[in-house]
Coordinates of C-alpha atoms in Angstrom, one line a residue:
M6 CA 56.4 -6.8 -23.4
E7 CA 55.4 -4.4 -20.7
R8 CA 51.8 -4.5 -21.8
I9 CA 51.8 -8.3 -21.9
W10 CA 53.3 -8.4 -18.4
R11 CA 50.7 -6.0 -17.1
G12 CA 48.0 -8.1 -18.6
Q13 CA 49.3 -11.2 -17.0
A14 CA 49.7 -9.5 -13.6
A15 CA 46.1 -8.2 -13.8
T16 CA 44.8 -11.7 -14.6
A17 CA 46.8 -13.2 -11.7
A18 CA 45.4 -10.5 -9.4
T19 CA 41.8 -11.2 -10.4
A20 CA 42.4 -14.9 -10.0
A21 CA 43.8 -14.3 -6.5
V22 CA 40.7 -12.5 -5.5
G23 CA 38.6 -15.4 -6.9
D24 CA 40.7 -17.8 -4.9
V25 CA 40.0 -15.9 -1.7
L26 CA 36.2 -15.9 -2.5
A27 CA 36.3 -19.6 -3.1
A28 CA 38.2 -20.2 0.2
L29 CA 35.6 -18.2 2.1
R30 CA 32.8 -20.2 0.6
S31 CA 34.4 -23.4 1.7
V32 CA 34.7 -22.3 5.4
Y33 CA 32.7 -24.5 7.7
L34 CA 31.2 -22.9 10.8
G35 CA 32.2 -24.2 14.2
T36 CA 29.8 -25.9 16.6
A37 CA 31.0 -24.8 20.0
S38 CA 30.2 -21.3 21.3
R39 CA 33.9 -20.4 21.8
E40 CA 34.8 -21.5 18.3
L41 CA 31.9 -19.6 16.7
I42 CA 32.9 -16.4 18.6
E43 CA 36.5 -16.8 17.4
Q44 CA 35.3 -17.2 13.8
I45 CA 33.1 -14.1 14.1
R46 CA 36.1 -12.1 15.4
G47 CA 38.3 -13.5 12.7
L48 CA 35.8 -12.6 10.0
E49 CA 35.5 -9.1 11.4
D50 CA 39.3 -8.7 11.1
L51 CA 39.1 -10.0 7.6
K52 CA 36.5 -7.5 6.7
S53 CA 38.7 -4.7 7.9
A54 CA 41.7 -6.0 5.9
I55 CA 39.5 -6.2 2.8
V56 CA 38.4 -2.6 3.3
G57 CA 42.0 -1.5 3.5
L58 CA 42.9 -3.4 0.3
Q59 CA 39.8 -1.9 -1.4
A60 CA 41.1 1.6 -0.4
R61 CA 44.5 0.9 -1.9
A62 CA 42.8 -0.4 -5.1
A63 CA 40.6 2.7 -5.3
V64 CA 43.6 5.0 -5.1
A65 CA 45.5 3.0 -7.7
F66 CA 42.4 3.0 -10.0
D67 CA 42.2 6.8 -9.6
L68 CA 45.9 7.2 -10.6
A69 CA 45.5 4.8 -13.5
Q70 CA 42.5 6.7 -14.9
R71 CA 44.3 10.0 -14.6
Q72 CA 47.3 8.6 -16.5
E73 CA 45.1 7.2 -19.2
R74 CA 43.2 10.4 -19.7
A75 CA 46.4 12.4 -19.7
A76 CA 47.7 10.2 -22.5
A77 CA 44.4 10.9 -24.3
G78 CA 44.9 14.6 -24.0
V79 CA 42.1 15.3 -21.5
P80 CA 42.7 18.6 -19.6
A81 CA 44.1 18.1 -16.1
S82 CA 40.9 19.6 -14.4
E83 CA 38.7 16.9 -16.0
R84 CA 40.9 13.8 -15.6
G85 CA 39.2 12.7 -12.3
H86 CA 35.6 13.1 -13.4
G87 CA 33.6 10.0 -13.1
V88 CA 36.2 8.0 -11.2
G89 CA 34.1 7.9 -8.0
A90 CA 31.0 6.9 -10.0
Q91 CA 32.9 3.9 -11.4
I92 CA 34.0 2.8 -8.0
A93 CA 30.4 3.2 -6.7
L94 CA 29.1 0.9 -9.5
A95 CA 31.8 -1.7 -8.8
R96 CA 30.9 -1.6 -5.1
R97 CA 27.2 -1.6 -5.7
E98 CA 26.9 1.8 -4.0
S99 CA 25.3 5.1 -5.0
P100 CA 27.6 7.6 -7.0
N101 CA 27.5 10.0 -4.1
R102 CA 28.8 7.4 -1.7
G103 CA 31.4 6.3 -4.3
S104 CA 32.9 9.8 -4.3
R105 CA 33.1 9.8 -0.5
L106 CA 34.7 6.3 -0.5
L107 CA 37.3 7.5 -2.9
G108 CA 38.1 10.6 -0.8
M109 CA 38.4 8.4 2.3
A110 CA 40.7 6.0 0.5
K111 CA 43.0 8.8 -0.6
A112 CA 43.2 10.2 2.9
L113 CA 44.0 6.8 4.4
V114 CA 46.6 5.8 1.8
T115 CA 48.4 9.1 1.4
E116 CA 48.0 11.0 4.7
M117 CA 47.0 8.6 7.5
P118 CA 49.2 5.5 7.5
H119 CA 48.7 4.7 11.1
T120 CA 44.9 4.7 10.8
M121 CA 45.3 2.6 7.6
A122 CA 47.5 0.1 9.6
A123 CA 44.9 -0.1 12.3
L124 CA 42.2 -0.7 9.7
E125 CA 44.2 -3.5 8.0
S126 CA 45.0 -5.2 11.3
G127 CA 41.4 -5.2 12.4
Q128 CA 41.7 -2.6 15.2
L129 CA 39.4 -0.3 13.4
N130 CA 36.4 -1.0 11.2
E131 CA 35.5 1.0 8.1
W132 CA 33.0 3.2 9.8
R133 CA 35.4 4.3 12.6
A134 CA 38.2 4.9 10.1
T135 CA 35.7 7.1 8.2
L136 CA 35.0 9.1 11.4
L137 CA 38.8 9.8 11.9
V138 CA 39.1 10.9 8.2
K139 CA 36.1 13.2 8.6
E140 CA 37.3 14.8 11.8
T141 CA 40.7 15.6 10.4
A142 CA 39.4 16.8 7.0
C143 CA 40.0 20.5 7.8
L144 CA 43.7 20.0 8.5
S145 CA 46.6 20.4 6.2
A146 CA 48.3 17.2 5.0
E147 CA 51.2 17.7 7.4
D148 CA 48.9 18.3 10.4
R149 CA 46.7 15.4 9.5
C150 CA 49.8 13.1 9.5
A151 CA 50.7 14.4 12.9
V152 CA 47.3 13.8 14.3
D153 CA 47.3 10.4 12.7
E154 CA 50.6 9.6 14.5
E155 CA 49.2 10.9 17.8
L156 CA 46.2 8.6 17.6
S157 CA 48.1 5.6 16.3
A158 CA 46.9 2.2 17.5
D159 CA 49.9 1.5 19.6
T160 CA 49.0 4.4 21.9
G161 CA 45.8 2.5 23.0
T162 CA 43.5 5.2 21.5
F163 CA 41.1 2.7 19.9
E164 CA 41.1 -0.1 22.4
G165 CA 37.6 -0.6 23.8
K166 CA 36.5 2.8 22.6
G167 CA 33.2 3.6 20.9
D168 CA 32.3 6.0 18.2
R169 CA 31.9 9.0 20.5
A170 CA 35.2 8.5 22.2
I171 CA 37.0 8.2 18.9
I172 CA 35.4 11.3 17.6
A173 CA 36.2 13.2 20.8
A174 CA 39.9 12.1 20.7
A175 CA 40.2 13.1 17.0
K176 CA 38.6 16.5 17.6
A177 CA 40.8 17.3 20.6
A178 CA 44.0 16.3 18.7
A179 CA 43.0 18.3 15.6
Y180 CA 42.2 21.4 17.7
R181 CA 45.6 21.1 19.5
R182 CA 47.4 20.9 16.2
D183 CA 45.6 23.7 14.3
P184 CA 42.9 25.5 16.3
R185 CA 42.4 28.1 13.6
S186 CA 41.4 25.6 11.0
V187 CA 39.0 23.9 13.4
A188 CA 37.4 27.3 14.2
Q189 CA 37.2 28.2 10.5
R190 CA 35.6 24.8 9.8
A191 CA 33.0 25.5 12.5
A192 CA 32.3 28.9 11.0
H193 CA 31.9 27.5 7.5
A194 CA 29.6 24.7 8.8
S195 CA 26.7 27.2 9.0
T196 CA 26.8 27.6 5.2
E197 CA 26.0 23.9 4.9
R198 CA 22.7 24.2 6.8
T199 CA 20.0 22.3 5.0
V200 CA 16.8 20.2 5.3
T201 CA 16.5 16.6 4.1
L202 CA 13.7 14.1 3.9
R203 CA 14.2 10.3 4.2
P204 CA 11.8 7.5 4.2
A205 CA 11.0 5.8 7.5
P206 CA 9.1 2.6 8.2
D207 CA 5.2 2.4 8.3
A208 CA 4.5 5.3 5.9
M209 CA 6.5 7.8 7.9
T210 CA 9.4 10.1 7.1
Y211 CA 12.4 11.6 8.8
L212 CA 12.4 15.4 8.2
T213 CA 15.8 16.5 9.3
A214 CA 17.2 20.0 9.6
L215 CA 20.9 20.7 9.9
L216 CA 21.1 24.0 11.7
P217 CA 23.6 26.1 13.6
V218 CA 23.4 25.1 17.3
A219 CA 21.7 28.4 18.4
Q220 CA 18.9 28.2 15.8
G221 CA 18.5 24.4 16.4
V222 CA 18.1 24.8 20.2
A223 CA 15.7 27.8 19.7
A224 CA 13.5 25.8 17.3
Y225 CA 13.4 22.8 19.6
T226 CA 12.7 25.0 22.7
A227 CA 9.7 26.7 20.8
L228 CA 8.2 23.3 20.0
T229 CA 8.6 22.0 23.5
R230 CA 7.0 25.1 25.0
A231 CA 4.1 24.7 22.5
A232 CA 3.7 21.1 23.5
D233 CA 3.8 21.9 27.3
S234 CA 1.2 24.6 26.9
A235 CA -1.1 22.3 24.9
R236 CA -0.7 19.5 27.4
S237 CA -1.4 21.8 30.3
A238 CA -4.6 22.9 28.6
G239 CA -5.8 19.3 28.4
D240 CA -4.6 18.3 24.9
P241 CA -4.8 14.4 24.9
R242 CA -1.9 14.0 22.5
I243 CA 1.4 13.0 23.9
R244 CA 4.3 15.6 24.0
G245 CA 6.1 14.3 20.9
Q246 CA 2.9 14.2 18.9
V247 CA 2.1 17.8 19.7
M248 CA 5.6 18.9 18.8
A249 CA 5.4 17.1 15.5
D250 CA 2.0 18.6 14.7
T251 CA 3.1 22.0 15.7
L252 CA 6.1 21.8 13.5
V253 CA 4.0 20.9 10.4
E254 CA 1.4 23.5 11.1
R255 CA 3.9 26.3 11.6
I256 CA 5.9 25.5 8.5
T257 CA 2.9 24.9 6.1
G258 CA 0.5 27.3 7.7
R259 CA -2.2 24.6 7.7
R260 CA -3.2 22.2 10.5
G261 CA -3.2 19.2 8.2
G262 CA 0.1 20.2 6.5
I263 CA -0.9 19.6 2.9
S264 CA -0.5 22.8 0.9
G265 CA -0.1 23.1 -2.8
I266 CA 1.9 19.9 -3.5
D267 CA 1.4 17.0 -5.7
L268 CA 1.9 13.7 -3.8
Q269 CA 1.6 11.5 -6.9
L270 CA 0.2 8.4 -5.3
V271 CA 0.1 5.3 -7.6
M272 CA -2.2 2.4 -6.8
T273 CA -4.1 -0.2 -8.7
D274 CA -7.8 0.2 -9.4
R275 CA -8.4 -2.9 -7.2
T276 CA -6.7 -1.3 -4.3
L277 CA -8.8 1.9 -4.6
V278 CA -12.2 0.5 -5.5
Q279 CA -12.3 -3.1 -4.3
G280 CA -10.3 -2.9 -1.0
D281 CA -7.4 -5.0 -2.4
S282 CA -4.3 -5.3 -0.2
E283 CA -1.8 -4.6 -3.0
P284 CA 0.5 -1.8 -1.7
A285 CA 0.6 1.6 -3.4
R286 CA 3.6 3.7 -4.2
L287 CA 4.2 7.3 -3.2
Q288 CA 6.7 9.1 -5.5
G289 CA 9.8 10.2 -3.6
Y290 CA 9.0 7.9 -0.7
G291 CA 8.4 4.3 -1.8
V292 CA 5.8 1.6 -1.0
V293 CA 2.9 2.5 1.3
P294 CA 0.1 0.2 2.7
A295 CA -3.1 -0.1 0.7
E296 CA -5.3 1.0 3.6
W297 CA -3.2 4.1 4.2
A298 CA -3.4 5.0 0.5
R299 CA -7.2 4.6 0.5
A300 CA -7.4 6.8 3.6
L301 CA -5.4 9.5 1.9
V302 CA -7.8 9.8 -1.0
G303 CA -10.8 9.6 1.3
A304 CA -12.0 6.1 0.2
G305 CA -11.0 4.0 3.2
S306 CA -14.6 3.5 4.3
G307 CA -16.5 5.2 1.6
A308 CA -18.7 3.9 -1.2
L309 CA -15.7 3.0 -3.4
S310 CA -14.7 0.0 -1.3
E311 CA -18.1 -1.4 -0.4
Q312 CA -19.5 -3.1 -3.5
A313 CA -19.0 -3.4 -7.2
P314 CA -21.9 -1.0 -8.2
A315 CA -20.6 1.6 -5.7
P316 CA -18.6 3.6 -8.2
R317 CA -21.8 4.6 -10.0
Q318 CA -23.2 6.1 -6.8
E319 CA -22.7 9.7 -5.7
P320 CA -21.3 9.5 -2.2
A321 CA -21.8 12.3 0.2
P322 CA -18.7 14.6 -0.1
T323 CA -16.5 15.1 3.0
R324 CA -15.5 18.7 3.3
D325 CA -11.7 19.2 3.6
D326 CA -10.3 22.4 2.2
E327 CA -6.7 21.2 2.7
L328 CA -6.8 18.2 0.4
T329 CA -8.0 17.9 -3.2
V330 CA -7.5 14.5 -4.8
W331 CA -7.6 13.9 -8.6
L332 CA -7.8 10.4 -9.8
R333 CA -6.3 9.8 -13.3
R334 CA -5.9 6.4 -14.9
L335 CA -2.7 5.0 -16.5
Y336 CA -2.7 1.8 -18.5
T337 CA 0.0 -0.8 -18.4
A338 CA 1.0 -3.6 -20.8
P339 CA -0.9 -6.7 -19.6
A340 CA 2.1 -9.1 -19.3
A341 CA 5.0 -6.7 -18.5
G342 CA 3.4 -4.1 -16.3
E343 CA 5.1 -1.2 -18.2
L344 CA 3.3 2.1 -18.9
L345 CA 2.2 2.6 -22.5
S346 CA 4.6 4.3 -24.9
M347 CA 4.5 7.9 -26.0
D348 CA 6.5 10.0 -28.5
S349 CA 7.5 13.5 -29.3
K350 CA 9.5 15.3 -32.0
A351 CA 10.7 18.0 -29.6
R352 CA 14.3 17.9 -28.3
I353 CA 13.2 18.9 -24.9
F354 CA 10.9 16.5 -23.1
P355 CA 7.4 18.1 -22.8
Q356 CA 5.9 18.4 -19.4
R357 CA 3.5 15.5 -19.6
L358 CA 6.1 13.1 -21.0
R359 CA 8.5 14.2 -18.2
R360 CA 5.9 13.3 -15.6
F361 CA 5.2 10.1 -17.3
I362 CA 8.9 9.1 -17.1
E363 CA 9.0 10.3 -13.5
T364 CA 6.1 8.0 -12.6
R365 CA 7.8 5.0 -14.5
D366 CA 11.3 5.5 -13.0
D367 CA 10.4 6.7 -9.5
T368 CA 14.1 7.4 -8.6
C369 CA 17.4 7.9 -10.4
R370 CA 17.9 5.1 -12.9
T371 CA 21.6 4.7 -12.3
P372 CA 22.2 1.3 -10.7
Y373 CA 22.4 1.5 -6.9
C374 CA 21.5 5.2 -6.9
D375 CA 18.1 5.9 -5.3
A376 CA 18.4 9.7 -5.3
P377 CA 15.3 11.8 -6.3
I378 CA 14.9 12.5 -10.0
R379 CA 16.1 16.0 -11.0
H380 CA 16.7 15.7 -14.7
I381 CA 14.8 13.9 -17.5
D382 CA 17.4 13.3 -20.3
H383 CA 18.0 11.2 -23.4
V384 CA 19.5 7.8 -22.9
V385 CA 21.2 8.0 -26.3
P386 CA 22.1 11.8 -26.6
W387 CA 20.2 14.0 -29.1
H388 CA 23.4 14.9 -30.9
S389 CA 24.1 11.2 -31.4
G390 CA 20.7 10.5 -33.0
G391 CA 18.7 9.9 -29.9
T392 CA 15.0 10.7 -30.1
T393 CA 12.7 12.4 -27.5
T394 CA 10.7 9.3 -26.7
L395 CA 9.6 7.4 -23.7
A396 CA 11.9 4.6 -24.5
N397 CA 14.9 6.9 -24.9
G398 CA 14.2 9.0 -21.8
A399 CA 15.4 8.3 -18.3
G400 CA 15.0 10.0 -14.9
L401 CA 18.4 10.8 -13.3
C402 CA 19.7 12.8 -10.4
E403 CA 21.8 15.8 -11.2
A404 CA 25.1 14.2 -10.4
C405 CA 24.4 11.0 -12.5
N406 CA 23.3 13.1 -15.4
H407 CA 26.5 15.0 -15.5
T408 CA 28.6 11.9 -14.9
K409 CA 27.3 10.2 -18.0
E410 CA 28.5 13.1 -20.2
N411 CA 32.2 12.3 -19.3
P412 CA 34.4 10.7 -22.0
G413 CA 34.1 7.0 -22.2
W414 CA 30.6 6.7 -20.7
S415 CA 27.7 5.5 -22.7
A416 CA 24.1 4.3 -22.2
N417 CA 21.6 2.3 -24.1
T418 CA 18.2 0.7 -23.6
M419 CA 18.0 -3.1 -23.6
P420 CA 15.0 -5.3 -24.6
G421 CA 13.0 -6.6 -21.6
D422 CA 9.6 -6.8 -20.1
R423 CA 10.1 -3.3 -18.5
H424 CA 12.3 -0.4 -19.5
T425 CA 15.9 -1.5 -19.0
L426 CA 18.9 0.8 -19.0
E427 CA 22.4 -0.3 -19.6
I428 CA 25.3 2.0 -18.6
T429 CA 28.8 1.3 -19.8
T430 CA 31.8 2.9 -18.0
P431 CA 35.2 3.9 -19.5
T432 CA 36.7 0.5 -18.4
G433 CA 34.2 -1.4 -20.5
H434 CA 32.1 -2.7 -17.5
S435 CA 28.4 -2.6 -18.0
Y436 CA 25.6 -2.2 -15.4
R437 CA 21.9 -2.5 -15.9
S438 CA 18.8 -1.1 -14.1
K439 CA 15.2 -2.0 -14.7
A440 CA 12.3 0.4 -14.2
P441 CA 10.5 -0.6 -11.0
A442 CA 7.2 -2.4 -11.4
L443 CA 4.2 -0.4 -10.7
P444 CA 1.8 -1.5 -7.9
G445 CA -0.2 -4.5 -8.8
Y446 CA 2.3 -6.1 -11.2
R447 CA 3.5 -9.6 -10.5
Q448 CA 5.6 -11.8 -12.8
G449 CA 3.3 -13.6 -15.2
S450 CA 0.2 -11.5 -14.2
R451 CA -2.1 -9.9 -16.7
T452 CA -2.7 -6.6 -15.0
S453 CA -4.0 -4.0 -17.4
A454 CA -4.8 -0.8 -15.6
V455 CA -3.3 1.2 -12.8
T456 CA -5.2 4.0 -11.2
T457 CA -2.9 6.9 -10.3
P458 CA -4.2 9.8 -8.4
G459 CA -2.4 13.0 -9.2
V460 CA -0.2 11.8 -12.0
I461 CA -0.6 13.4 -15.4
A462 CA 0.7 11.6 -18.5
E463 CA -0.3 11.5 -22.2
P464 CA 0.9 8.7 -24.5
S465 CA 0.4 9.4 -28.1
A466 CA -1.2 6.1 -29.2
T467 CA -1.9 2.6 -28.0
P468 CA 0.8 0.1 -29.3
T469 CA -0.2 -2.0 -32.2
G470 CA -1.6 -5.4 -31.1
S471 CA -2.2 -4.3 -27.5
S472 CA -5.0 -6.1 -25.7
I473 CA -5.5 -3.3 -23.2
T474 CA -9.1 -2.3 -22.8
P475 CA -10.7 0.2 -20.4
P476 CA -13.2 -0.9 -17.7
E477 CA -16.6 -1.7 -19.2
S478 CA -18.3 1.0 -17.2
S479 CA -16.8 4.1 -15.8
P480 CA -18.3 7.4 -14.8
Q481 CA -17.3 10.5 -16.8
S482 CA -17.1 12.6 -13.6
R483 CA -17.7 11.9 -10.0
R484 CA -16.7 13.0 -6.5
V485 CA -15.1 10.6 -4.1
G486 CA -14.5 11.3 -0.4
R487 CA -12.4 14.4 0.1
R488 CA -13.3 16.5 -2.9
V489 CA -12.1 13.8 -5.3
R490 CA -12.7 14.2 -9.0
Y491 CA -12.3 11.3 -11.4
R492 CA -12.1 11.7 -15.2
D493 CA -12.3 8.7 -17.5
K494 CA -10.2 8.7 -20.7
S495 CA -9.6 6.2 -23.4
P496 CA -6.6 3.9 -23.0
A497 CA -4.9 5.8 -25.8
V498 CA -4.9 9.1 -23.9
V499 CA -4.5 9.3 -20.1
R500 CA -4.8 12.8 -18.7

């Protein structure tokens, strides 16, 4: 009877959420300015209330998972594994963010009732509630509750305050409550120093360094002094440009900055040779403009982009000791745009097969996770009969690869025009991700070849019945722009 009641309650709860969604879809927007502003404010309050309810649901889910795993005999230290990843998939977020959302939910529900009340009433949004949780993370549960009470909404702490004011109030309250813990946290922070790289618009990136304040100020001062000296000597670059160029030069030891790395730029042969506008893809970054990609390989204004017969000519090489570009061809299935298959009898993926999968997947294949690929692993595990093949391989970040080994998780490949991965969680929910299309592929197109500078891959054979053919005329070896070498191989072997 208890199981039946629980099932009926779960069905009623799901139906209630559906009713709320239906009601929201039926809301009509106002026409007058005042009415529209009131609706916007009301919807913002509703968003905050939903976030609070989501937090309570996340904590309840974590408790339910732990109870189920305890009943199954799972050791206590392993009962919480993968819970954050399941929440992330349900919320269409990355696994890393899912774990942080679960941690925030636990803090709000169990240790910070006043902040939770302010969130549910619309006085705080999710981001500012996150800031309060973060700034009190170093405190004990008792001290955290005390700070939460001190900063409760009825004291006026949050009224009209921005992010900085809320952070400052939380820091001051935490320090008054437990100055030793705050000091220890500051001392520990230096162990978390790191450097990260994130994509930015227009083929740019954000290179960010998290440093202790003394080292950060010293580094910035050195760059500003170098920029001021260069400007006073007549350098035409603006101050920020000199600082950026100096940073790259001092780190890499080269003025251009490229030193012993493989950029793995993927573009179509039309983009490289015929001046086509189809964007290219830079592994670890994303889509880049075609003109920028051609410029990188030295073909932006060279013989490659002038006329059809140009590839047979020997252009005058441009001397650049900092950049060597290798052009290697990869062939894709005409209708689907997927790279050709390859196979291996080894348990460990060989290097060329690994790089082939990295080119195909680009980032972690877990849905909503776009972290860099760190592991190439079997979709169906080796011990379960999985083979070391292109179809049974997937690129994953380290965290996602460990998560899928937890009890109740499984993965399979699904039929489709491109490699499709289906992940099933312990609750029975399934999520799918499809390998990203390579540059040049459009739905219904018949693209057959993709030129990929710097990518090494070696499929074992051309699939039976494939209509893929190499270009009618290709040079066996030639130089292009900046010390570029191009080697032509048959479609069965791409090296």
